[in-house]
mmCIF file of C-alpha atoms and ligand atoms in Angstrom:
data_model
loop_
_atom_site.group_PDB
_atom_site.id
_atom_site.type_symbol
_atom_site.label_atom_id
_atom_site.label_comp_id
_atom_site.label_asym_id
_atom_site.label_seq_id
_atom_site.Cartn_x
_atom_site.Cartn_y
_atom_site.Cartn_z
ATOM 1 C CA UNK A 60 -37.610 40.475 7.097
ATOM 2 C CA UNK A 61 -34.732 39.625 4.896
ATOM 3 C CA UNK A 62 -32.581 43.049 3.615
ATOM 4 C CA UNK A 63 -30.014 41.457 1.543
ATOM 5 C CA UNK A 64 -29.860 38.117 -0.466
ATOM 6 C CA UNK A 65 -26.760 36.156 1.558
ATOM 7 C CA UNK A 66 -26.865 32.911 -0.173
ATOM 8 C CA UNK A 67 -23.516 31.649 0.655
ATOM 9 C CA UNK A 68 -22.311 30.188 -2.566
ATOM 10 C CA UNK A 69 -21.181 26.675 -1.377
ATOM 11 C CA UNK A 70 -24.953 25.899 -1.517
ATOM 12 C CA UNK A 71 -25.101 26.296 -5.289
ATOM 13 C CA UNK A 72 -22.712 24.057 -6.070
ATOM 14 C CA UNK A 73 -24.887 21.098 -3.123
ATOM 15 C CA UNK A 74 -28.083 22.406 -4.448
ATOM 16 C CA UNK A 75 -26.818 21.287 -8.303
ATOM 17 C CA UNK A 76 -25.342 18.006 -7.424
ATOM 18 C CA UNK A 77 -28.191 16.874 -5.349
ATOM 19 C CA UNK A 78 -30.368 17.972 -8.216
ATOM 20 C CA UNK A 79 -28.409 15.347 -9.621
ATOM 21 C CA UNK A 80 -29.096 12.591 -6.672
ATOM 22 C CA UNK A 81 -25.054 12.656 -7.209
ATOM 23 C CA UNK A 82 -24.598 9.927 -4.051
ATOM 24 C CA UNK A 83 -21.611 11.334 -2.120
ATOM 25 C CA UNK A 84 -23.198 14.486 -1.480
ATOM 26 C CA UNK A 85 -26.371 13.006 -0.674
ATOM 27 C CA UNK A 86 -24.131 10.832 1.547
ATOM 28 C CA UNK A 87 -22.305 14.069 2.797
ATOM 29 C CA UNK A 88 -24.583 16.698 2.944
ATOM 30 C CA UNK A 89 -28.741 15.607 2.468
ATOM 31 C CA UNK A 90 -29.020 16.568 6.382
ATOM 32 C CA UNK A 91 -26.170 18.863 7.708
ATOM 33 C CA UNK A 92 -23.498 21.486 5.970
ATOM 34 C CA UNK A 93 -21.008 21.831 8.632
ATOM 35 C CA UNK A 94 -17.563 20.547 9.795
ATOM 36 C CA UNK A 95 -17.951 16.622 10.419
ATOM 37 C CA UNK A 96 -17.049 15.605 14.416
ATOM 38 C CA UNK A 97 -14.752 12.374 14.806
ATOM 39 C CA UNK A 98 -14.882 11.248 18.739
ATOM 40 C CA UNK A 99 -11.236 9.424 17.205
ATOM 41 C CA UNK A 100 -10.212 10.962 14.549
ATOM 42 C CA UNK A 101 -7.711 8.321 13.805
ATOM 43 C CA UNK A 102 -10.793 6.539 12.799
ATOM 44 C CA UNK A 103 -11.878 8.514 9.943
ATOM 45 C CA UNK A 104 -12.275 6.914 6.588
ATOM 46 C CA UNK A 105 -13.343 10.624 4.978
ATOM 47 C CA UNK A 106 -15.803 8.534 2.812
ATOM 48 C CA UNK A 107 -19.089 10.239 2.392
ATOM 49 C CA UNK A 108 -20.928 8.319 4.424
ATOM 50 C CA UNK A 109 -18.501 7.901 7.261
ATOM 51 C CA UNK A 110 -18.727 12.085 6.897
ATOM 52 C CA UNK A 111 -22.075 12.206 7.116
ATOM 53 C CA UNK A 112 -22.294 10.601 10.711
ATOM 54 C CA UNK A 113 -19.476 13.115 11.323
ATOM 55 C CA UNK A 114 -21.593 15.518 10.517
ATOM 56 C CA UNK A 115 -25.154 14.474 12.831
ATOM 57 C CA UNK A 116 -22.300 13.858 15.583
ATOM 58 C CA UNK A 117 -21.252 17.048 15.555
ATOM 59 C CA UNK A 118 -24.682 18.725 15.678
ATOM 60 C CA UNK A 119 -25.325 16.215 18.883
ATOM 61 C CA UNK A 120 -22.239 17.888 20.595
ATOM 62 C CA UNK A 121 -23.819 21.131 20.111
ATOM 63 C CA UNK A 122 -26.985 20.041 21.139
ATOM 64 C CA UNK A 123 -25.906 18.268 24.363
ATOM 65 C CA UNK A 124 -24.134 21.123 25.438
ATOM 66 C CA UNK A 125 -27.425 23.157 24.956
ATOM 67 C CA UNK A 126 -28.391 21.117 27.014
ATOM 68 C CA UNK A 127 -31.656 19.916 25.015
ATOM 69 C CA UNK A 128 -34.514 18.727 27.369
ATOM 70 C CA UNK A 129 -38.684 17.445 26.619
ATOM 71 C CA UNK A 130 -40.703 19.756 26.109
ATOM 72 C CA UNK A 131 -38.186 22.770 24.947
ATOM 73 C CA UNK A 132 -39.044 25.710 22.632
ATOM 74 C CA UNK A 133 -35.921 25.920 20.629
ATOM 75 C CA UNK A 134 -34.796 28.311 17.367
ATOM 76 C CA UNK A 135 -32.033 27.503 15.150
ATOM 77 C CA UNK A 136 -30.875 29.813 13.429
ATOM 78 C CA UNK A 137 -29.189 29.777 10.180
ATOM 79 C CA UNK A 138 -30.483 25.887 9.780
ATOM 80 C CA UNK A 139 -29.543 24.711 6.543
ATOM 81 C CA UNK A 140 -30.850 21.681 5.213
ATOM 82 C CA UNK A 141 -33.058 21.619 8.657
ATOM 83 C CA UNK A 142 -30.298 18.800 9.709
ATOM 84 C CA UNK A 143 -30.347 19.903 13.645
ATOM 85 C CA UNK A 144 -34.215 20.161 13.869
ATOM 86 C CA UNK A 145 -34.329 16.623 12.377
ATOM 87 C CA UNK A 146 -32.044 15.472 14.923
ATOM 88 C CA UNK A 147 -33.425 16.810 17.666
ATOM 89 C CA UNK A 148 -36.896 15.506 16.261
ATOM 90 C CA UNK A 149 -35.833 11.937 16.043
ATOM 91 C CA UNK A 150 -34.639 11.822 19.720
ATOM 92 C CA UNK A 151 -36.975 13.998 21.756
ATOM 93 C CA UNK A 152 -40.596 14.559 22.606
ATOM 94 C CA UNK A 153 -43.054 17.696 22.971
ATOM 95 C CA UNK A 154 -40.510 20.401 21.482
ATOM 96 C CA UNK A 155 -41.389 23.194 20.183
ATOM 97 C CA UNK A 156 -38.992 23.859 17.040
ATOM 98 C CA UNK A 157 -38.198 26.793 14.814
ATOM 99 C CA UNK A 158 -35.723 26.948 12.096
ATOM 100 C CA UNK A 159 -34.734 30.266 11.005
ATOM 101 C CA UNK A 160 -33.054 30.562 7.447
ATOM 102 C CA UNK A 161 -31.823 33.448 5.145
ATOM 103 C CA UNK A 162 -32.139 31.170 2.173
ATOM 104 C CA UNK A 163 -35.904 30.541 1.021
ATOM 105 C CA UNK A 164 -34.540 27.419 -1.026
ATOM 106 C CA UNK A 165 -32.904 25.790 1.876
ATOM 107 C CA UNK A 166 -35.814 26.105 3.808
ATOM 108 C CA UNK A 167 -38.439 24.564 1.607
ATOM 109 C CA UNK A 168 -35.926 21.905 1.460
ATOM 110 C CA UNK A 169 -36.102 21.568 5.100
ATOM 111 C CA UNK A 170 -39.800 21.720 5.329
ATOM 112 C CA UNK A 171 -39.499 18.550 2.532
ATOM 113 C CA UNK A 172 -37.177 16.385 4.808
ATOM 114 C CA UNK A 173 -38.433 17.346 8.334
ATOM 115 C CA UNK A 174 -42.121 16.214 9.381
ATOM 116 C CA UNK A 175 -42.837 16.455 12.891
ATOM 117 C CA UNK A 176 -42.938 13.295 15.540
ATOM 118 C CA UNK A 177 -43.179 12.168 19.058
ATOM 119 C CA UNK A 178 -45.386 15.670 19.443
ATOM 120 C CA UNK A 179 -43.178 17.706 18.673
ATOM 121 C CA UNK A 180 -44.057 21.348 16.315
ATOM 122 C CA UNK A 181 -41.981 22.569 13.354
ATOM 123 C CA UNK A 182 -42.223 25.710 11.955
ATOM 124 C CA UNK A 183 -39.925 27.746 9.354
ATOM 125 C CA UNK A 184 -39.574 31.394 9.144
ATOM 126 C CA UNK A 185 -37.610 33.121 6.195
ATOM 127 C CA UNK A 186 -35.567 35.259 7.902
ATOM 128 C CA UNK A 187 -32.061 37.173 8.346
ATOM 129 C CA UNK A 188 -30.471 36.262 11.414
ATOM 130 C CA UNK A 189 -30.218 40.211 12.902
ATOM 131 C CA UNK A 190 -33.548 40.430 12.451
ATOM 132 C CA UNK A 191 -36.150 37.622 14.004
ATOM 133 C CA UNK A 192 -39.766 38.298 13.447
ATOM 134 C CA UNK A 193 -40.925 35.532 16.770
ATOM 135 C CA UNK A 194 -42.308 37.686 19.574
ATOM 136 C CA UNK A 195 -39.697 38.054 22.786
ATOM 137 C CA UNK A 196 -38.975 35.657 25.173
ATOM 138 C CA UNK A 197 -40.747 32.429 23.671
ATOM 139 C CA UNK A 198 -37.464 30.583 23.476
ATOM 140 C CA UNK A 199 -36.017 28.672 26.081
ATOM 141 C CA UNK A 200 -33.148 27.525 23.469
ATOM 142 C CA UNK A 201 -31.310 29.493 20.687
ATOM 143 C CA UNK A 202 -29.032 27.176 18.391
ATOM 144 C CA UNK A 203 -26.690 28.805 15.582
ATOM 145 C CA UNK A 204 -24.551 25.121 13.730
ATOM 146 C CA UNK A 205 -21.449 26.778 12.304
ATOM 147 C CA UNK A 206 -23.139 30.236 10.929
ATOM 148 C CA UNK A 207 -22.589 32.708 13.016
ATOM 149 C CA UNK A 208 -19.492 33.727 11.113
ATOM 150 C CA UNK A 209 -22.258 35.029 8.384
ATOM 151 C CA UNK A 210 -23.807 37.170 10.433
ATOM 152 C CA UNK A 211 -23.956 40.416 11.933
ATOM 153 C CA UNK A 212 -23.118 39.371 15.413
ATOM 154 C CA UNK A 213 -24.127 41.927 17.104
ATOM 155 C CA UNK A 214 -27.452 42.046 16.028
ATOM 156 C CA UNK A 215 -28.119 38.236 16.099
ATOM 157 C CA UNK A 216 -26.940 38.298 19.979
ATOM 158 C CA UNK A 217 -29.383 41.818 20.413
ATOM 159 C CA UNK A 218 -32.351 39.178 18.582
ATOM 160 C CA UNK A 219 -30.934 36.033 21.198
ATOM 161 C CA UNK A 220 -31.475 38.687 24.110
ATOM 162 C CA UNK A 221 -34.979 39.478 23.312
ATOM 163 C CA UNK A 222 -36.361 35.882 21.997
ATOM 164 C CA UNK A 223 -34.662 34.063 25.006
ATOM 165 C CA UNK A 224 -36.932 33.381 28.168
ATOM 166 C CA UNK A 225 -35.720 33.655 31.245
ATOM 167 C CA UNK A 226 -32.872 31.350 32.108
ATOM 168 C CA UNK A 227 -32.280 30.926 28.720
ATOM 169 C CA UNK A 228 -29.021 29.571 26.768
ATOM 170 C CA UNK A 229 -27.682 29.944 23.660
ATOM 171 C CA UNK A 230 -25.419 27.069 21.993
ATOM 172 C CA UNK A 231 -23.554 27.282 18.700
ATOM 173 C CA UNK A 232 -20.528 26.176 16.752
ATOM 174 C CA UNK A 233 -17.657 28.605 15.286
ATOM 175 C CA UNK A 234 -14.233 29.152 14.253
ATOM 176 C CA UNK A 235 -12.560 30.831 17.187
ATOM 177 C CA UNK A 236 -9.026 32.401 16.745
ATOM 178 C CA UNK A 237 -6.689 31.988 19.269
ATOM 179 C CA UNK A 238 -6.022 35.730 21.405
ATOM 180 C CA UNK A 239 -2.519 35.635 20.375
ATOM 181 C CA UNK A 240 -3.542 35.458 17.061
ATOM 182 C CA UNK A 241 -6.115 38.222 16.821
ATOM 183 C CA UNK A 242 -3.396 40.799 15.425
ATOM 184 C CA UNK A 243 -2.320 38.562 12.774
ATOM 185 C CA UNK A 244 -5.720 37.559 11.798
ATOM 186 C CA UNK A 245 -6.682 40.834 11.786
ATOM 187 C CA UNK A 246 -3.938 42.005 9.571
ATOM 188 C CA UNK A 247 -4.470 39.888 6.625
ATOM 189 C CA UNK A 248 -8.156 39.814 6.869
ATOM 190 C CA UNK A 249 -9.647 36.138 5.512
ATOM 191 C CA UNK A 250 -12.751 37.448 4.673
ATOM 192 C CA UNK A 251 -11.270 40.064 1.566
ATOM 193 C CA UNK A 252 -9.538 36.594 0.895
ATOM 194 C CA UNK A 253 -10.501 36.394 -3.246
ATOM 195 C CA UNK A 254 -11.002 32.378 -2.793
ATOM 196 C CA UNK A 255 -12.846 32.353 0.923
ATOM 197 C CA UNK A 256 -15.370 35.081 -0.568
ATOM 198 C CA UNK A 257 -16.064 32.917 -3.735
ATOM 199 C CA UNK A 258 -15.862 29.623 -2.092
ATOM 200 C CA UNK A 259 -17.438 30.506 1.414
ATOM 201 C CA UNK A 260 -19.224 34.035 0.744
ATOM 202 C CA UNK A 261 -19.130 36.784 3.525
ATOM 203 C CA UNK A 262 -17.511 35.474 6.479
ATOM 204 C CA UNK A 263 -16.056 37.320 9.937
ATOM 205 C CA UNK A 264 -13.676 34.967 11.794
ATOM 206 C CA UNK A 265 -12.990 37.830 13.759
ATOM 207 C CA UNK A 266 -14.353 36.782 17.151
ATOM 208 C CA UNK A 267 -12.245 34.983 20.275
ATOM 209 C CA UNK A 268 -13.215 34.547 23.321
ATOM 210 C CA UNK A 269 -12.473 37.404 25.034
ATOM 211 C CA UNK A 270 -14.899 39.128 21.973
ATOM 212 C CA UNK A 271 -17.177 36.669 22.916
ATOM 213 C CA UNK A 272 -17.281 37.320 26.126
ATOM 214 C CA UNK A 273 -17.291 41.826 25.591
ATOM 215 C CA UNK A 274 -20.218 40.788 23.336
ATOM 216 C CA UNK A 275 -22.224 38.821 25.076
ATOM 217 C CA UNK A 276 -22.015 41.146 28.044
ATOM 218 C CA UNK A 277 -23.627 44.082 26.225
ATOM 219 C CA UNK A 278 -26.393 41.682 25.103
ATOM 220 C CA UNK A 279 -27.275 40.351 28.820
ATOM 221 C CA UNK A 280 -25.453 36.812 28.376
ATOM 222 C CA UNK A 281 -22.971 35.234 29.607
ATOM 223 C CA UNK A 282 -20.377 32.836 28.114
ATOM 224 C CA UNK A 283 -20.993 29.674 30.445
ATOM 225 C CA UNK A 284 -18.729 26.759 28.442
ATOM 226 C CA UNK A 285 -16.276 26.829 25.796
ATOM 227 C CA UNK A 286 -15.380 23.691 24.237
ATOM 228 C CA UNK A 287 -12.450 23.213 21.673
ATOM 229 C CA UNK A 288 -12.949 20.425 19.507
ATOM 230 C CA UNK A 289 -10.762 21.783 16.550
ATOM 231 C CA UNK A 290 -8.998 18.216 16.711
ATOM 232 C CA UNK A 291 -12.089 16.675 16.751
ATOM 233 C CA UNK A 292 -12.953 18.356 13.471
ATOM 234 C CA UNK A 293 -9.310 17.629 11.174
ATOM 235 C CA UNK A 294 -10.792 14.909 9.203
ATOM 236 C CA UNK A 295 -13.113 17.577 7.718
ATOM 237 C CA UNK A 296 -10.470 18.845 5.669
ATOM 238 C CA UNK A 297 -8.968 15.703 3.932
ATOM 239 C CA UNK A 298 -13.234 14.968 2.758
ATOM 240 C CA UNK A 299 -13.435 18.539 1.560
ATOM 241 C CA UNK A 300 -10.327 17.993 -0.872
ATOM 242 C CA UNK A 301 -11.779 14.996 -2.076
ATOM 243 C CA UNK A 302 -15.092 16.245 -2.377
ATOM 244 C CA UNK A 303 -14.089 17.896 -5.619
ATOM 245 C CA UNK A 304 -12.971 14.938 -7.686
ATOM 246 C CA UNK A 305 -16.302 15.225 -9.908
ATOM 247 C CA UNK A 306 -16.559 18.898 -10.474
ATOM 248 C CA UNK A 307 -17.040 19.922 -13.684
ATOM 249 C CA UNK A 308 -15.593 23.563 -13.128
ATOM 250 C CA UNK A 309 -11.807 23.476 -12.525
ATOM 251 C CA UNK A 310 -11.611 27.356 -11.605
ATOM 252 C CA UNK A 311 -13.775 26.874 -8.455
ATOM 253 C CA UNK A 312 -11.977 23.320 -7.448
ATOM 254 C CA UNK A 313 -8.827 25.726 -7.501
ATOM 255 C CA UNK A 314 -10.501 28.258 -5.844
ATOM 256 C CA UNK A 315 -12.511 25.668 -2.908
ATOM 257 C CA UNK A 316 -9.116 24.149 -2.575
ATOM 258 C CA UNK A 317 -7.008 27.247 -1.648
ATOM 259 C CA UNK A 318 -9.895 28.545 0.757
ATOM 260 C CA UNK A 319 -10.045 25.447 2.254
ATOM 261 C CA UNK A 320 -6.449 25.290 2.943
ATOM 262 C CA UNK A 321 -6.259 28.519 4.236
ATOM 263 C CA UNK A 322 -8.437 27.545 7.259
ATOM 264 C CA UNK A 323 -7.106 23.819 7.414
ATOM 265 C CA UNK A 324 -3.407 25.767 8.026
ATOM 266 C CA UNK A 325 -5.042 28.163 10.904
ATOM 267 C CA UNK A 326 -6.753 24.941 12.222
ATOM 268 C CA UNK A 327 -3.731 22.584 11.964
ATOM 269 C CA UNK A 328 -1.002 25.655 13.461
ATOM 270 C CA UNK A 329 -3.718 26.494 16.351
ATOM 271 C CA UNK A 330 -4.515 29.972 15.085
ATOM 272 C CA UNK A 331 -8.098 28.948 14.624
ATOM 273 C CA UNK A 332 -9.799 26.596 16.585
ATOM 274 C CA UNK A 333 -13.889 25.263 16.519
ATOM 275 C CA UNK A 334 -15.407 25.870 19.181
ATOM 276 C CA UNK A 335 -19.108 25.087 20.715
ATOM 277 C CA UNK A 336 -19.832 27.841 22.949
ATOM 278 C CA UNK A 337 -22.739 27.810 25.671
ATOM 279 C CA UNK A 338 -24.468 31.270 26.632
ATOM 280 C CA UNK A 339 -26.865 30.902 29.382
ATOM 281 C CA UNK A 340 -29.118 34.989 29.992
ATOM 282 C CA UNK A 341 -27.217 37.220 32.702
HETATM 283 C C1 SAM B 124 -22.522 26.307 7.138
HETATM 284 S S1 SAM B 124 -24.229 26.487 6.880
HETATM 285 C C2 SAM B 124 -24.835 25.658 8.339
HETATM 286 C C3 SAM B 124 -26.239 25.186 8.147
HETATM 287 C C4 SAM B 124 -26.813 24.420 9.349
HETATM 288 N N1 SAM B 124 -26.734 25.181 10.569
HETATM 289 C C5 SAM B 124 -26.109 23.114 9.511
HETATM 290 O O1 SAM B 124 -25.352 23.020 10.485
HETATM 291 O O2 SAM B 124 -26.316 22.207 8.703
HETATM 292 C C6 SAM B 124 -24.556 28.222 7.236
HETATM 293 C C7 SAM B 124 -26.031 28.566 7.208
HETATM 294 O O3 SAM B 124 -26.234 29.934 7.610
HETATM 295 C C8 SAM B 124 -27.268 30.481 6.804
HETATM 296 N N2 SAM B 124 -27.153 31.949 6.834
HETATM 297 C C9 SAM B 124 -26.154 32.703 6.319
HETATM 298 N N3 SAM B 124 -26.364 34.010 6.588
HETATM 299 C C10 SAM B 124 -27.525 34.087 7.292
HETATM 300 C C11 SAM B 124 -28.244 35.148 7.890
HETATM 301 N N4 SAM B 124 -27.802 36.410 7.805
HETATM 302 N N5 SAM B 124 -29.389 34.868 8.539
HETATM 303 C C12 SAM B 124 -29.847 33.586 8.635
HETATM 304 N N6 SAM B 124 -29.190 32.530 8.091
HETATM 305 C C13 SAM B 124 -28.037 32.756 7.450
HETATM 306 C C14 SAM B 124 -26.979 29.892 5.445
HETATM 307 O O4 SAM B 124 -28.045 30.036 4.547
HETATM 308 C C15 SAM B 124 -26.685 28.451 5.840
HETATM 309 O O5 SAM B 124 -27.860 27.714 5.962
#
């Protein structure tokens, strides 16, 4: 079920250093890869660990917007480390849980960290994201943590259509350019960037609202919520930069550095917000 191998290269890099049990990234990263979520952001320290509850607070603002009840059948797709499903296993009862990953590494990972409690199921399936083999309607919950962005969209909401159940939502995290800034964006293009590719790997930070809204349309959804929490998310950027003190390999430091400022500059100048989106079946 998997046509191409889209292992986006930040993962190398985590996968090495927590080869290594190198502590900040076990700090950082064991659970979740995604933006960290500071209710104050004046608070943040930006040490690892302090990122790391960043990080599990920001996959509980996705999943409360869901929202999450008992008793749920729920897919995430494009789980990582299986950080959301771990979550979600700690604090609720009788779910049934799916995590859906492109990546057969990350996955057996996942399967490692994640054992089922409280009654609740876990299963993984090695999958691409526009293509789902779980029969139709047997979710009542789709969840996609800051990957969308590598996927074909338009597939993965044709795959959300048929798995969802009826009355079903879909919740997930992205990168959402402003509409006045859709021209611009689209002009200089940040995924032929040379440093996003090698740092961040095939990305598409082509989709605002309004594209969100035209897209979920032709897939029977329709966009319920939209919450901005770019400011939420600024701390992110100042752990990122010191993330690199201890690599070895000063090309892709220089490289991780200028990606990462290219989106910290759309973030900080509003041309690129984060956004949790909420998608409930038409
Ligand atoms: C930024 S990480 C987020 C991981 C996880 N959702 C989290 O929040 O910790 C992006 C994830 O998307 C996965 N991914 C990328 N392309 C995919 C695809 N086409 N289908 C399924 N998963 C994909 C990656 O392997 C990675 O796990």
């Amino acid at each position: 079920m998997v046509d191409k191998p889209v292992n986006p290269p930040y993962f190398d890099g985590l996968f090495e250093r927590l080869a290594k049990h190198d502590a900040s990234t076990v700090a950082a990263f064991s659970r979740h890869v995604h933006w960290g979520y500071w209710k104050d952001p004046s608070q943040a320290t930006c040490s690892p660990e302090d990122y790391g509850t960043a990080a599990e607070n920001l996959c509980r603002v996705v999943c409360d917007a869901a929202p999450i009840r008992d008793g749920m059948r729920i897919v995430d797709v494009g789980c990582g480390f299986g950080g959301t499903l771990a979550s979600l296993n700690d604090r609720y009862s009788g779910l049934q849980l799916v995590g859906v990953n492109i990546d057969p590494r990350q996955l057996e990972r996942a399967a490692e960290l994640v054992r089922p409690k409280h009654g609740n199921s876990i299963e993984f399936v090695h999958a691409d994201a526009a293509r789902i083999p779980l029969p139709d309607k047997c979710f009542d919950v789709v969840l996609a943590v800051e990957c969308v962005f590598h996927f074909d969209r338009p597939r993965f909401f044709a795959e959300t259509e048929r798995l969802l159940d009826q009355g079903g939502t879909l919740t997930l995290s992205d990168f959402v350019p402003s509409e006045r800034s859709l021209e611009y964006l689209d002009k200089i293009d940040l995924s032929a960037n040379e440093a996003i590719r090698w740092s961040y790997g095939e990305i598409d930070l082509s989709y605002s609202i309004s594209r969100y809204q035209e897209l979920a349309k032709a897939h029977g959804l329709v966009l319920r919520e939209s919450i901005d929490i770019t400011e939420n998310t600024l701390p992110t950027y100042e752990f990122l930069y010191a993330s690199t003190a201890d690599w070895t390999d000063t090309w892709h430091v220089e490289l991780f550095t200028r990606a990462t400022r290219l989106l910290e500059k759309g973030s900080r100048n509003k041309m690129i917000g984060y956004e949790v989106l909420r998608f409930v079946c038409s």
